[in-house]
């Protein structure tokens, strides 16, 4: 199975250690989503933009660990998206982004340019 990560799970980011057993397949931009800065991590919601992500091949154990990290308390929900590497799971933020800065570039690595 595959997953596309767009924030703190990306290479050289704060939670990248969760991807230690994953196989990086490549970078990919996903259309139809907007990226918001939630503080120490981002949230993606459906919208008009494009998000920058990294696609990985993962095993069921890694997916279970990521689900425990991301879906606890209903903060995120997994959704399948198409990538050049096949369908991949992406975590969609389930809470309000009102008052949160949007990262217009769709790239979490550009967040320092945002207020």
CSV table of C-alpha atoms in Angstrom, one decimal:
chain,number,residue,atom,x,y,z
A,1,UNK,CA,0.0,0.0,0.0
A,2,UNK,CA,1.0,3.6,-0.5
A,3,UNK,CA,0.7,6.9,1.4
A,4,UNK,CA,1.3,10.5,0.5
A,5,UNK,CA,2.6,12.7,3.2
A,6,UNK,CA,2.7,16.5,3.1
A,7,UNK,CA,3.9,17.8,6.4
A,8,UNK,CA,5.7,16.7,9.5
A,9,UNK,CA,6.1,13.1,8.1
A,10,UNK,CA,8.1,14.3,5.1
A,11,UNK,CA,11.9,13.8,5.0
A,12,UNK,CA,13.9,15.9,7.5
A,13,UNK,CA,10.7,17.0,9.3
A,14,UNK,CA,9.8,16.5,12.9
A,15,UNK,CA,7.9,13.3,12.5
A,16,UNK,CA,9.9,11.7,9.7
A,17,UNK,CA,11.1,9.0,12.0
A,18,UNK,CA,7.6,7.4,11.6
A,19,UNK,CA,8.6,6.7,7.9
A,20,UNK,CA,11.8,4.8,8.7
A,21,UNK,CA,10.5,1.5,7.4
A,22,UNK,CA,8.8,3.1,4.4
A,23,UNK,CA,10.1,3.1,0.8
A,24,UNK,CA,10.2,6.5,-0.8
A,25,UNK,CA,8.7,6.3,-4.3
A,26,UNK,CA,8.9,10.0,-5.3
A,27,UNK,CA,7.4,13.5,-4.9
A,28,UNK,CA,4.0,14.3,-6.2
A,29,UNK,CA,1.7,17.3,-6.3
A,30,UNK,CA,-2.0,16.5,-5.6
A,31,UNK,CA,-4.6,18.9,-7.0
A,32,UNK,CA,-7.9,19.7,-5.4
A,33,UNK,CA,-6.6,20.4,-1.8
A,34,UNK,CA,-5.5,23.3,0.3
A,35,UNK,CA,-2.7,23.3,3.0
A,36,UNK,CA,-3.1,25.1,6.3
A,37,UNK,CA,-0.5,25.8,9.0
A,38,UNK,CA,-1.9,24.4,12.3
A,39,UNK,CA,1.3,25.2,14.3
A,40,UNK,CA,3.7,22.3,14.6
A,41,UNK,CA,2.0,20.4,11.8
A,42,UNK,CA,-0.3,21.1,8.8
A,43,UNK,CA,-3.8,20.1,7.8
A,44,UNK,CA,-5.1,19.5,4.3
A,45,UNK,CA,-8.7,20.0,3.3
A,46,UNK,CA,-10.4,19.7,-0.1
A,47,UNK,CA,-10.2,23.0,-2.1
A,48,UNK,CA,-8.9,24.8,-5.1
A,49,UNK,CA,-5.2,24.4,-4.5
A,50,UNK,CA,-2.4,21.9,-5.0
A,51,UNK,CA,-0.3,20.3,-2.2
A,52,UNK,CA,3.3,19.1,-2.4
A,53,UNK,CA,3.8,15.6,-1.0
A,54,UNK,CA,6.0,12.5,-0.9
A,55,UNK,CA,4.7,9.1,-1.8
A,56,UNK,CA,5.9,6.1,0.1
A,57,UNK,CA,5.2,2.3,0.0
A,58,UNK,CA,4.3,1.2,3.5
A,59,UNK,CA,3.3,-2.0,5.3
A,60,UNK,CA,0.1,-2.6,7.3
A,61,UNK,CA,2.0,-2.0,10.6
A,62,UNK,CA,3.2,1.4,9.6
A,63,UNK,CA,-0.3,2.4,8.4
A,64,UNK,CA,-1.7,1.3,11.8
A,65,UNK,CA,0.9,3.4,13.6
A,66,UNK,CA,0.2,6.4,11.4
A,67,UNK,CA,-3.6,6.0,11.9
A,68,UNK,CA,-3.0,6.0,15.7
A,69,UNK,CA,-1.0,9.2,15.3
A,70,UNK,CA,-3.3,11.0,12.9
A,71,UNK,CA,-6.8,9.8,13.4
A,72,UNK,CA,-6.9,9.8,17.2
A,73,UNK,CA,-9.8,12.0,18.3
A,74,UNK,CA,-11.1,12.4,14.8
A,75,UNK,CA,-8.6,15.0,13.8
A,76,UNK,CA,-7.8,13.4,10.4
A,77,UNK,CA,-9.5,10.9,8.1
A,78,UNK,CA,-7.8,8.9,5.4
A,79,UNK,CA,-8.8,9.2,1.8
A,80,UNK,CA,-7.4,7.6,-1.4
A,81,UNK,CA,-5.9,9.7,-4.1
A,82,UNK,CA,-4.4,8.8,-7.5
A,83,UNK,CA,-0.7,9.2,-7.9
A,84,UNK,CA,1.7,8.1,-10.7
A,85,UNK,CA,2.8,5.3,-8.3
A,86,UNK,CA,-0.8,4.0,-7.8
A,87,UNK,CA,-3.5,4.9,-5.3
A,88,UNK,CA,-2.2,6.4,-2.1
A,89,UNK,CA,-3.8,7.3,1.2
A,90,UNK,CA,-3.7,10.9,2.3
A,91,UNK,CA,-4.8,12.3,5.7
A,92,UNK,CA,-7.5,14.9,5.4
A,93,UNK,CA,-8.0,17.4,8.3
A,94,UNK,CA,-11.5,17.1,9.8
A,95,UNK,CA,-11.7,20.3,12.0
A,96,UNK,CA,-12.2,23.9,11.1
A,97,UNK,CA,-9.3,25.8,9.6
A,98,UNK,CA,-10.9,29.2,10.4
A,99,UNK,CA,-8.3,31.7,11.5
A,100,UNK,CA,-5.4,29.3,10.4
A,101,UNK,CA,-3.0,30.6,7.8
A,102,UNK,CA,-3.2,28.9,4.4
A,103,UNK,CA,0.1,27.9,2.9
A,104,UNK,CA,-0.6,29.2,-0.6
A,105,UNK,CA,2.3,27.3,-2.2
A,106,UNK,CA,0.9,24.0,-0.9
A,107,UNK,CA,4.3,23.1,0.3
A,108,UNK,CA,4.9,22.7,4.1
A,109,UNK,CA,8.5,23.5,3.6
A,110,UNK,CA,7.5,27.0,2.6
A,111,UNK,CA,5.5,27.7,5.9
A,112,UNK,CA,8.1,30.2,7.2
A,113,UNK,CA,6.8,32.6,4.6
A,114,UNK,CA,3.4,32.5,6.2
A,115,UNK,CA,2.3,34.6,9.3
